[in-house]
Amino acid sequence: LTGWYRPARQVGGDYYDLLPRPEGTVSLALGDVSGKGMPAALMVSTLHSALRLLLGRSGLGPDFLERLNSHIYESSAANKFITLLLAELNPETGALHYLNAGHNPGLLLHRSGEVEEMGSGGLPIGILPGSRYQLKSVALSPGDLVCIYSDGITECASPADEEFGTGRLLALLAEHRDRPLQEVVDAID
């Protein structure tokens, strides 16, 4: 597992976290707060503390995300929301359970060459009270590669104003899939 973050400004609204769990699983979080700069960074702080507090009390599931949604909805401005992909990986079995609240789909590149998207199962958090979420699962095998990213990657524009896009990201991941993870990240950067 590896992660990488570079804000568009001095501070930003993207957030990622890796949380080892006592039972041997690892929880992964990647969120993107609407907006940029200090207001988005402050909301990331709220997300970080709420995620860690709530996850410490319960496992990953729709109820968890529904409680997080309520908290963010009640404690943030009406025009703010967060796209969020939460996952829990069992390294022993390869089971990856995830909740995607309006975030970019995670990408699972199977060793076979097949690509599986980890699509949305609900609205971004903080938009509507009472939102519901769907827990989904994928199975990982040795040699598979998972990429969870924000739109800061796919919407990054060249000097000619051409977006990087999901197709380029997939091609780059496929080309570097057998390299060490840090080299995959460096290739994206």
JSON list of C-alpha atoms in Angstrom, two decimals:
[
{"chain": "A", "resi": 1, "resn": "LEU", "atom": "CA", "xyz": [0.00, 0.00, 0.00]},
{"chain": "A", "resi": 2, "resn": "THR", "atom": "CA", "xyz": [1.22, 3.47, -0.78]},
{"chain": "A", "resi": 3, "resn": "GLY", "atom": "CA", "xyz": [-0.27, 6.92, -1.06]},
{"chain": "A", "resi": 4, "resn": "TRP", "atom": "CA", "xyz": [0.61, 10.28, -2.53]},
{"chain": "A", "resi": 5, "resn": "TYR", "atom": "CA", "xyz": [-0.81, 13.77, -2.15]},
{"chain": "A", "resi": 6, "resn": "ARG", "atom": "CA", "xyz": [0.04, 17.19, -3.59]},
{"chain": "A", "resi": 7, "resn": "PRO", "atom": "CA", "xyz": [-2.45, 20.05, -3.07]},
{"chain": "A", "resi": 8, "resn": "ALA", "atom": "CA", "xyz": [-3.35, 22.40, -5.93]},
{"chain": "A", "resi": 9, "resn": "ARG", "atom": "CA", "xyz": [-2.54, 25.28, -3.55]},
{"chain": "A", "resi": 10, "resn": "GLN", "atom": "CA", "xyz": [-0.65, 25.38, -0.24]},
{"chain": "A", "resi": 11, "resn": "VAL", "atom": "CA", "xyz": [-3.48, 23.41, 1.37]},
{"chain": "A", "resi": 12, "resn": "GLY", "atom": "CA", "xyz": [-6.31, 21.56, -0.26]},
{"chain": "A", "resi": 13, "resn": "GLY", "atom": "CA", "xyz": [-9.40, 19.44, -0.02]},
{"chain": "A", "resi": 14, "resn": "ASP", "atom": "CA", "xyz": [-8.16, 15.99, -0.99]},
{"chain": "A", "resi": 15, "resn": "TYR", "atom": "CA", "xyz": [-7.68, 13.48, 1.80]},
{"chain": "A", "resi": 16, "resn": "TYR", "atom": "CA", "xyz": [-6.34, 9.96, 2.07]},
{"chain": "A", "resi": 17, "resn": "ASP", "atom": "CA", "xyz": [-5.68, 7.69, 5.01]},
{"chain": "A", "resi": 18, "resn": "LEU", "atom": "CA", "xyz": [-4.57, 4.11, 5.64]},
{"chain": "A", "resi": 19, "resn": "LEU", "atom": "CA", "xyz": [-5.73, 2.65, 8.95]},
{"chain": "A", "resi": 20, "resn": "PRO", "atom": "CA", "xyz": [-4.51, -0.74, 10.16]},
{"chain": "A", "resi": 21, "resn": "ARG", "atom": "CA", "xyz": [-7.31, -2.44, 12.10]},
{"chain": "A", "resi": 22, "resn": "PRO", "atom": "CA", "xyz": [-6.86, -4.69, 15.15]},
{"chain": "A", "resi": 23, "resn": "GLU", "atom": "CA", "xyz": [-8.35, -7.72, 13.34]},
{"chain": "A", "resi": 24, "resn": "GLY", "atom": "CA", "xyz": [-5.65, -7.54, 10.63]},
{"chain": "A", "resi": 25, "resn": "THR", "atom": "CA", "xyz": [-7.57, -5.69, 7.94]},
{"chain": "A", "resi": 26, "resn": "VAL", "atom": "CA", "xyz": [-6.61, -2.27, 6.58]},
{"chain": "A", "resi": 27, "resn": "SER", "atom": "CA", "xyz": [-9.10, 0.53, 6.07]},
{"chain": "A", "resi": 28, "resn": "LEU", "atom": "CA", "xyz": [-8.46, 2.93, 3.20]},
{"chain": "A", "resi": 29, "resn": "ALA", "atom": "CA", "xyz": [-10.05, 6.32, 2.69]},
{"chain": "A", "resi": 30, "resn": "LEU", "atom": "CA", "xyz": [-9.85, 8.79, -0.16]},
{"chain": "A", "resi": 31, "resn": "GLY", "atom": "CA", "xyz": [-12.01, 11.88, -0.14]},
{"chain": "A", "resi": 32, "resn": "ASP", "atom": "CA", "xyz": [-12.34, 15.07, -2.13]},
{"chain": "A", "resi": 33, "resn": "VAL", "atom": "CA", "xyz": [-13.98, 18.10, -0.54]},
{"chain": "A", "resi": 34, "resn": "SER", "atom": "CA", "xyz": [-15.72, 20.52, -2.88]},
{"chain": "A", "resi": 35, "resn": "GLY", "atom": "CA", "xyz": [-13.71, 23.70, -3.36]},
{"chain": "A", "resi": 36, "resn": "LYS", "atom": "CA", "xyz": [-10.07, 24.45, -2.73]},
{"chain": "A", "resi": 37, "resn": "GLY", "atom": "CA", "xyz": [-7.81, 26.19, -0.26]},
{"chain": "A", "resi": 38, "resn": "MET", "atom": "CA", "xyz": [-8.37, 26.77, 3.45]},
{"chain": "A", "resi": 39, "resn": "PRO", "atom": "CA", "xyz": [-12.18, 26.16, 3.57]},
{"chain": "A", "resi": 40, "resn": "ALA", "atom": "CA", "xyz": [-11.69, 22.75, 1.92]},
{"chain": "A", "resi": 41, "resn": "ALA", "atom": "CA", "xyz": [-8.73, 21.96, 4.19]},
{"chain": "A", "resi": 42, "resn": "LEU", "atom": "CA", "xyz": [-10.79, 22.75, 7.29]},
{"chain": "A", "resi": 43, "resn": "MET", "atom": "CA", "xyz": [-13.49, 20.37, 6.10]},
{"chain": "A", "resi": 44, "resn": "VAL", "atom": "CA", "xyz": [-10.82, 17.69, 5.54]},
{"chain": "A", "resi": 45, "resn": "SER", "atom": "CA", "xyz": [-9.91, 18.10, 9.20]},
{"chain": "A", "resi": 46, "resn": "THR", "atom": "CA", "xyz": [-13.55, 17.47, 10.17]},
{"chain": "A", "resi": 47, "resn": "LEU", "atom": "CA", "xyz": [-13.68, 14.44, 7.88]},
{"chain": "A", "resi": 48, "resn": "HIS", "atom": "CA", "xyz": [-10.42, 13.02, 9.26]},
{"chain": "A", "resi": 49, "resn": "SER", "atom": "CA", "xyz": [-11.45, 13.24, 12.91]},
{"chain": "A", "resi": 50, "resn": "ALA", "atom": "CA", "xyz": [-15.00, 11.97, 12.29]},
{"chain": "A", "resi": 51, "resn": "LEU", "atom": "CA", "xyz": [-13.77, 9.06, 10.16]},
{"chain": "A", "resi": 52, "resn": "ARG", "atom": "CA", "xyz": [-11.27, 7.91, 12.75]},
{"chain": "A", "resi": 53, "resn": "LEU", "atom": "CA", "xyz": [-13.73, 8.30, 15.62]},
{"chain": "A", "resi": 54, "resn": "LEU", "atom": "CA", "xyz": [-16.61, 6.51, 13.90]},
{"chain": "A", "resi": 55, "resn": "LEU", "atom": "CA", "xyz": [-14.45, 3.78, 12.38]},
{"chain": "A", "resi": 56, "resn": "GLY", "atom": "CA", "xyz": [-13.01, 3.04, 15.82]},
{"chain": "A", "resi": 57, "resn": "ARG", "atom": "CA", "xyz": [-16.55, 2.34, 17.07]},
{"chain": "A", "resi": 58, "resn": "SER", "atom": "CA", "xyz": [-17.85, 0.18, 14.23]},
{"chain": "A", "resi": 59, "resn": "GLY", "atom": "CA", "xyz": [-16.87, -1.65, 11.10]},
{"chain": "A", "resi": 60, "resn": "LEU", "atom": "CA", "xyz": [-17.21, -0.46, 7.55]},
{"chain": "A", "resi": 61, "resn": "GLY", "atom": "CA", "xyz": [-20.77, -0.67, 6.31]},
{"chain": "A", "resi": 62, "resn": "PRO", "atom": "CA", "xyz": [-23.67, 1.42, 5.05]},
{"chain": "A", "resi": 63, "resn": "ASP", "atom": "CA", "xyz": [-24.66, 2.44, 8.61]},
{"chain": "A", "resi": 64, "resn": "PHE", "atom": "CA", "xyz": [-21.15, 3.81, 9.17]},
{"chain": "A", "resi": 65, "resn": "LEU", "atom": "CA", "xyz": [-21.32, 6.03, 6.07]},
{"chain": "A", "resi": 66, "resn": "GLU", "atom": "CA", "xyz": [-24.88, 7.11, 6.89]},
{"chain": "A", "resi": 67, "resn": "ARG", "atom": "CA", "xyz": [-23.71, 8.32, 10.33]},
{"chain": "A", "resi": 68, "resn": "LEU", "atom": "CA", "xyz": [-20.74, 10.09, 8.74]},
{"chain": "A", "resi": 69, "resn": "ASN", "atom": "CA", "xyz": [-23.07, 11.73, 6.20]},
{"chain": "A", "resi": 70, "resn": "SER", "atom": "CA", "xyz": [-25.31, 13.01, 9.00]},
{"chain": "A", "resi": 71, "resn": "HIS", "atom": "CA", "xyz": [-22.34, 14.44, 10.88]},
{"chain": "A", "resi": 72, "resn": "ILE", "atom": "CA", "xyz": [-20.91, 16.20, 7.81]},
{"chain": "A", "resi": 73, "resn": "TYR", "atom": "CA", "xyz": [-24.34, 17.48, 6.73]},
{"chain": "A", "resi": 74, "resn": "GLU", "atom": "CA", "xyz": [-25.01, 18.97, 10.17]},
{"chain": "A", "resi": 75, "resn": "SER", "atom": "CA", "xyz": [-21.55, 20.50, 10.63]},
{"chain": "A", "resi": 76, "resn": "SER", "atom": "CA", "xyz": [-20.83, 22.04, 7.23]},
{"chain": "A", "resi": 77, "resn": "ALA", "atom": "CA", "xyz": [-22.03, 24.82, 4.97]},
{"chain": "A", "resi": 78, "resn": "ALA", "atom": "CA", "xyz": [-24.92, 24.05, 2.62]},
{"chain": "A", "resi": 79, "resn": "ASN", "atom": "CA", "xyz": [-22.72, 24.34, -0.49]},
{"chain": "A", "resi": 80, "resn": "LYS", "atom": "CA", "xyz": [-20.05, 21.90, 0.76]},
{"chain": "A", "resi": 81, "resn": "PHE", "atom": "CA", "xyz": [-19.91, 18.17, 0.17]},
{"chain": "A", "resi": 82, "resn": "ILE", "atom": "CA", "xyz": [-17.35, 15.38, 0.04]},
{"chain": "A", "resi": 83, "resn": "THR", "atom": "CA", "xyz": [-16.94, 12.58, -2.45]},
{"chain": "A", "resi": 84, "resn": "LEU", "atom": "CA", "xyz": [-15.50, 9.62, -0.60]},
{"chain": "A", "resi": 85, "resn": "LEU", "atom": "CA", "xyz": [-14.33, 6.10, -1.30]},
{"chain": "A", "resi": 86, "resn": "LEU", "atom": "CA", "xyz": [-13.83, 3.94, 1.78]},
{"chain": "A", "resi": 87, "resn": "ALA", "atom": "CA", "xyz": [-12.50, 0.42, 1.56]},
{"chain": "A", "resi": 88, "resn": "GLU", "atom": "CA", "xyz": [-11.48, -2.37, 3.87]},
{"chain": "A", "resi": 89, "resn": "LEU", "atom": "CA", "xyz": [-8.89, -4.85, 2.65]},
{"chain": "A", "resi": 90, "resn": "ASN", "atom": "CA", "xyz": [-8.33, -8.27, 4.14]},
{"chain": "A", "resi": 91, "resn": "PRO", "atom": "CA", "xyz": [-4.75, -9.04, 3.03]},
{"chain": "A", "resi": 92, "resn": "GLU", "atom": "CA", "xyz": [-5.11, -12.74, 3.85]},
{"chain": "A", "resi": 93, "resn": "THR", "atom": "CA", "xyz": [-8.19, -13.41, 1.71]},
{"chain": "A", "resi": 94, "resn": "GLY", "atom": "CA", "xyz": [-7.92, -10.63, -0.88]},
{"chain": "A", "resi": 95, "resn": "ALA", "atom": "CA", "xyz": [-11.46, -9.45, -0.10]},
{"chain": "A", "resi": 96, "resn": "LEU", "atom": "CA", "xyz": [-11.89, -5.72, -0.60]},
{"chain": "A", "resi": 97, "resn": "HIS", "atom": "CA", "xyz": [-15.21, -4.30, 0.63]},
{"chain": "A", "resi": 98, "resn": "TYR", "atom": "CA", "xyz": [-15.93, -0.70, -0.28]},
{"chain": "A", "resi": 99, "resn": "LEU", "atom": "CA", "xyz": [-18.40, 2.16, -0.09]},
{"chain": "A", "resi": 100, "resn": "ASN", "atom": "CA", "xyz": [-18.25, 4.81, -2.79]},
{"chain": "A", "resi": 101, "resn": "ALA", "atom": "CA", "xyz": [-20.10, 8.04, -2.02]},
{"chain": "A", "resi": 102, "resn": "GLY", "atom": "CA", "xyz": [-20.06, 9.78, -5.39]},
{"chain": "A", "resi": 103, "resn": "HIS", "atom": "CA", "xyz": [-16.29, 9.50, -5.81]},
{"chain": "A", "resi": 104, "resn": "ASN", "atom": "CA", "xyz": [-14.31, 8.60, -8.93]},
{"chain": "A", "resi": 105, "resn": "PRO", "atom": "CA", "xyz": [-14.50, 4.84, -9.41]},
{"chain": "A", "resi": 106, "resn": "GLY", "atom": "CA", "xyz": [-11.54, 2.96, -8.01]},
{"chain": "A", "resi": 107, "resn": "LEU", "atom": "CA", "xyz": [-9.76, 0.94, -10.67]},
{"chain": "A", "resi": 108, "resn": "LEU", "atom": "CA", "xyz": [-8.93, -2.74, -10.21]},
{"chain": "A", "resi": 109, "resn": "LEU", "atom": "CA", "xyz": [-6.55, -4.04, -12.85]},
{"chain": "A", "resi": 110, "resn": "HIS", "atom": "CA", "xyz": [-6.65, -7.81, -12.71]},
{"chain": "A", "resi": 111, "resn": "ARG", "atom": "CA", "xyz": [-3.56, -9.79, -13.65]},
{"chain": "A", "resi": 112, "resn": "SER", "atom": "CA", "xyz": [-5.60, -11.15, -16.58]},
{"chain": "A", "resi": 113, "resn": "GLY", "atom": "CA", "xyz": [-5.84, -7.64, -18.07]},
{"chain": "A", "resi": 114, "resn": "GLU", "atom": "CA", "xyz": [-9.51, -7.20, -17.14]},
{"chain": "A", "resi": 115, "resn": "VAL", "atom": "CA", "xyz": [-10.37, -3.84, -15.55]},
{"chain": "A", "resi": 116, "resn": "GLU", "atom": "CA", "xyz": [-13.06, -3.62, -12.91]},
{"chain": "A", "resi": 117, "resn": "GLU", "atom": "CA", "xyz": [-14.42, -0.26, -11.74]},
{"chain": "A", "resi": 118, "resn": "MET", "atom": "CA", "xyz": [-15.34, 0.29, -8.11]},
{"chain": "A", "resi": 119, "resn": "GLY", "atom": "CA", "xyz": [-18.28, 2.57, -8.89]},
{"chain": "A", "resi": 120, "resn": "SER", "atom": "CA", "xyz": [-20.50, 4.75, -6.77]},
{"chain": "A", "resi": 121, "resn": "GLY", "atom": "CA", "xyz": [-23.08, 3.35, -4.40]},
{"chain": "A", "resi": 122, "resn": "GLY", "atom": "CA", "xyz": [-24.57, 6.62, -3.15]},
{"chain": "A", "resi": 123, "resn": "LEU", "atom": "CA", "xyz": [-24.46, 10.40, -3.17]},
{"chain": "A", "resi": 124, "resn": "PRO", "atom": "CA", "xyz": [-21.49, 12.43, -1.96]},
{"chain": "A", "resi": 125, "resn": "ILE", "atom": "CA", "xyz": [-21.64, 12.95, 1.79]},
{"chain": "A", "resi": 126, "resn": "GLY", "atom": "CA", "xyz": [-23.02, 16.18, 3.18]},
{"chain": "A", "resi": 127, "resn": "ILE", "atom": "CA", "xyz": [-25.50, 16.84, 0.34]},
{"chain": "A", "resi": 128, "resn": "LEU", "atom": "CA", "xyz": [-28.72, 15.34, 1.73]},
{"chain": "A", "resi": 129, "resn": "PRO", "atom": "CA", "xyz": [-29.71, 14.10, 5.15]},
{"chain": "A", "resi": 130, "resn": "GLY", "atom": "CA", "xyz": [-30.75, 10.47, 5.23]},
{"chain": "A", "resi": 131, "resn": "SER", "atom": "CA", "xyz": [-28.70, 9.40, 2.22]},
{"chain": "A", "resi": 132, "resn": "ARG", "atom": "CA", "xyz": [-28.28, 5.64, 1.82]},
{"chain": "A", "resi": 133, "resn": "TYR", "atom": "CA", "xyz": [-25.18, 3.78, 0.68]},
{"chain": "A", "resi": 134, "resn": "GLN", "atom": "CA", "xyz": [-24.41, 0.38, -0.80]},
{"chain": "A", "resi": 135, "resn": "LEU", "atom": "CA", "xyz": [-21.53, -1.82, 0.35]},
{"chain": "A", "resi": 136, "resn": "LYS", "atom": "CA", "xyz": [-19.84, -3.56, -2.58]},
{"chain": "A", "resi": 137, "resn": "SER", "atom": "CA", "xyz": [-17.00, -6.08, -2.81]},
{"chain": "A", "resi": 138, "resn": "VAL", "atom": "CA", "xyz": [-14.27, -7.14, -5.20]},
{"chain": "A", "resi": 139, "resn": "ALA", "atom": "CA", "xyz": [-11.83, -10.03, -4.93]},
{"chain": "A", "resi": 140, "resn": "LEU", "atom": "CA", "xyz": [-8.12, -9.38, -5.31]},
{"chain": "A", "resi": 141, "resn": "SER", "atom": "CA", "xyz": [-5.65, -12.01, -6.47]},
{"chain": "A", "resi": 142, "resn": "PRO", "atom": "CA", "xyz": [-1.85, -11.93, -6.50]},
{"chain": "A", "resi": 143, "resn": "GLY", "atom": "CA", "xyz": [-0.65, -9.57, -9.23]},
{"chain": "A", "resi": 144, "resn": "ASP", "atom": "CA", "xyz": [-3.79, -7.40, -9.21]},
{"chain": "A", "resi": 145, "resn": "LEU", "atom": "CA", "xyz": [-3.40, -3.63, -8.85]},
{"chain": "A", "resi": 146, "resn": "VAL", "atom": "CA", "xyz": [-5.92, -1.26, -7.26]},
{"chain": "A", "resi": 147, "resn": "CYS", "atom": "CA", "xyz": [-5.78, 2.49, -7.85]},
{"chain": "A", "resi": 148, "resn": "ILE", "atom": "CA", "xyz": [-7.97, 4.83, -5.80]},
{"chain": "A", "resi": 149, "resn": "TYR", "atom": "CA", "xyz": [-7.53, 8.43, -6.96]},
{"chain": "A", "resi": 150, "resn": "SER", "atom": "CA", "xyz": [-9.17, 11.84, -6.97]},
{"chain": "A", "resi": 151, "resn": "ASP", "atom": "CA", "xyz": [-10.20, 13.96, -9.92]},
{"chain": "A", "resi": 152, "resn": "GLY", "atom": "CA", "xyz": [-7.01, 15.95, -9.34]},
{"chain": "A", "resi": 153, "resn": "ILE", "atom": "CA", "xyz": [-5.30, 13.20, -11.36]},
{"chain": "A", "resi": 154, "resn": "THR", "atom": "CA", "xyz": [-7.78, 12.71, -14.19]},
{"chain": "A", "resi": 155, "resn": "GLU", "atom": "CA", "xyz": [-8.68, 16.41, -14.56]},
{"chain": "A", "resi": 156, "resn": "CYS", "atom": "CA", "xyz": [-5.08, 17.62, -14.51]},
{"chain": "A", "resi": 157, "resn": "ALA", "atom": "CA", "xyz": [-4.59, 19.61, -17.71]},
{"chain": "A", "resi": 158, "resn": "SER", "atom": "CA", "xyz": [-1.56, 19.90, -19.98]},
{"chain": "A", "resi": 159, "resn": "PRO", "atom": "CA", "xyz": [-0.29, 23.29, -21.19]},
{"chain": "A", "resi": 160, "resn": "ALA", "atom": "CA", "xyz": [-2.50, 22.69, -24.26]},
{"chain": "A", "resi": 161, "resn": "ASP", "atom": "CA", "xyz": [-5.50, 22.37, -21.85]},
{"chain": "A", "resi": 162, "resn": "GLU", "atom": "CA", "xyz": [-5.93, 18.64, -22.52]},
{"chain": "A", "resi": 163, "resn": "GLU", "atom": "CA", "xyz": [-7.08, 16.62, -19.48]},
{"chain": "A", "resi": 164, "resn": "PHE", "atom": "CA", "xyz": [-5.06, 13.61, -18.38]},
{"chain": "A", "resi": 165, "resn": "GLY", "atom": "CA", "xyz": [-8.23, 11.49, -18.26]},
{"chain": "A", "resi": 166, "resn": "THR", "atom": "CA", "xyz": [-9.12, 8.01, -17.03]},
{"chain": "A", "resi": 167, "resn": "GLY", "atom": "CA", "xyz": [-7.93, 6.34, -20.25]},
{"chain": "A", "resi": 168, "resn": "ARG", "atom": "CA", "xyz": [-4.40, 7.66, -19.81]},
{"chain": "A", "resi": 169, "resn": "LEU", "atom": "CA", "xyz": [-4.41, 6.71, -16.15]},
{"chain": "A", "resi": 170, "resn": "LEU", "atom": "CA", "xyz": [-5.45, 3.14, -17.02]},
{"chain": "A", "resi": 171, "resn": "ALA", "atom": "CA", "xyz": [-2.78, 2.89, -19.74]},
{"chain": "A", "resi": 172, "resn": "LEU", "atom": "CA", "xyz": [-0.10, 4.15, -17.37]},
{"chain": "A", "resi": 173, "resn": "LEU", "atom": "CA", "xyz": [-1.19, 1.71, -14.64]},
{"chain": "A", "resi": 174, "resn": "ALA", "atom": "CA", "xyz": [-1.17, -1.20, -17.11]},
{"chain": "A", "resi": 175, "resn": "GLU", "atom": "CA", "xyz": [2.29, -0.22, -18.37]},
{"chain": "A", "resi": 176, "resn": "HIS", "atom": "CA", "xyz": [3.81, 0.03, -14.88]},
{"chain": "A", "resi": 177, "resn": "ARG", "atom": "CA", "xyz": [1.74, -2.59, -13.03]},
{"chain": "A", "resi": 178, "resn": "ASP", "atom": "CA", "xyz": [4.70, -4.91, -12.33]},
{"chain": "A", "resi": 179, "resn": "ARG", "atom": "CA", "xyz": [6.94, -2.15, -10.94]},
{"chain": "A", "resi": 180, "resn": "PRO", "atom": "CA", "xyz": [7.24, -1.31, -7.23]},
{"chain": "A", "resi": 181, "resn": "LEU", "atom": "CA", "xyz": [4.29, 0.81, -6.06]},
{"chain": "A", "resi": 182, "resn": "GLN", "atom": "CA", "xyz": [6.40, 3.91, -5.52]},
{"chain": "A", "resi": 183, "resn": "GLU", "atom": "CA", "xyz": [7.51, 3.74, -9.16]},
{"chain": "A", "resi": 184, "resn": "VAL", "atom": "CA", "xyz": [3.85, 3.48, -10.25]},
{"chain": "A", "resi": 185, "resn": "VAL", "atom": "CA", "xyz": [3.07, 6.59, -8.19]},
{"chain": "A", "resi": 186, "resn": "ASP", "atom": "CA", "xyz": [6.12, 8.40, -9.60]},
{"chain": "A", "resi": 187, "resn": "ALA", "atom": "CA", "xyz": [4.95, 7.59, -13.15]},
{"chain": "A", "resi": 188, "resn": "ILE", "atom": "CA", "xyz": [1.55, 9.17, -12.42]},
{"chain": "A", "resi": 189, "resn": "ASP", "atom": "CA", "xyz": [3.16, 12.25, -10.87]}
]
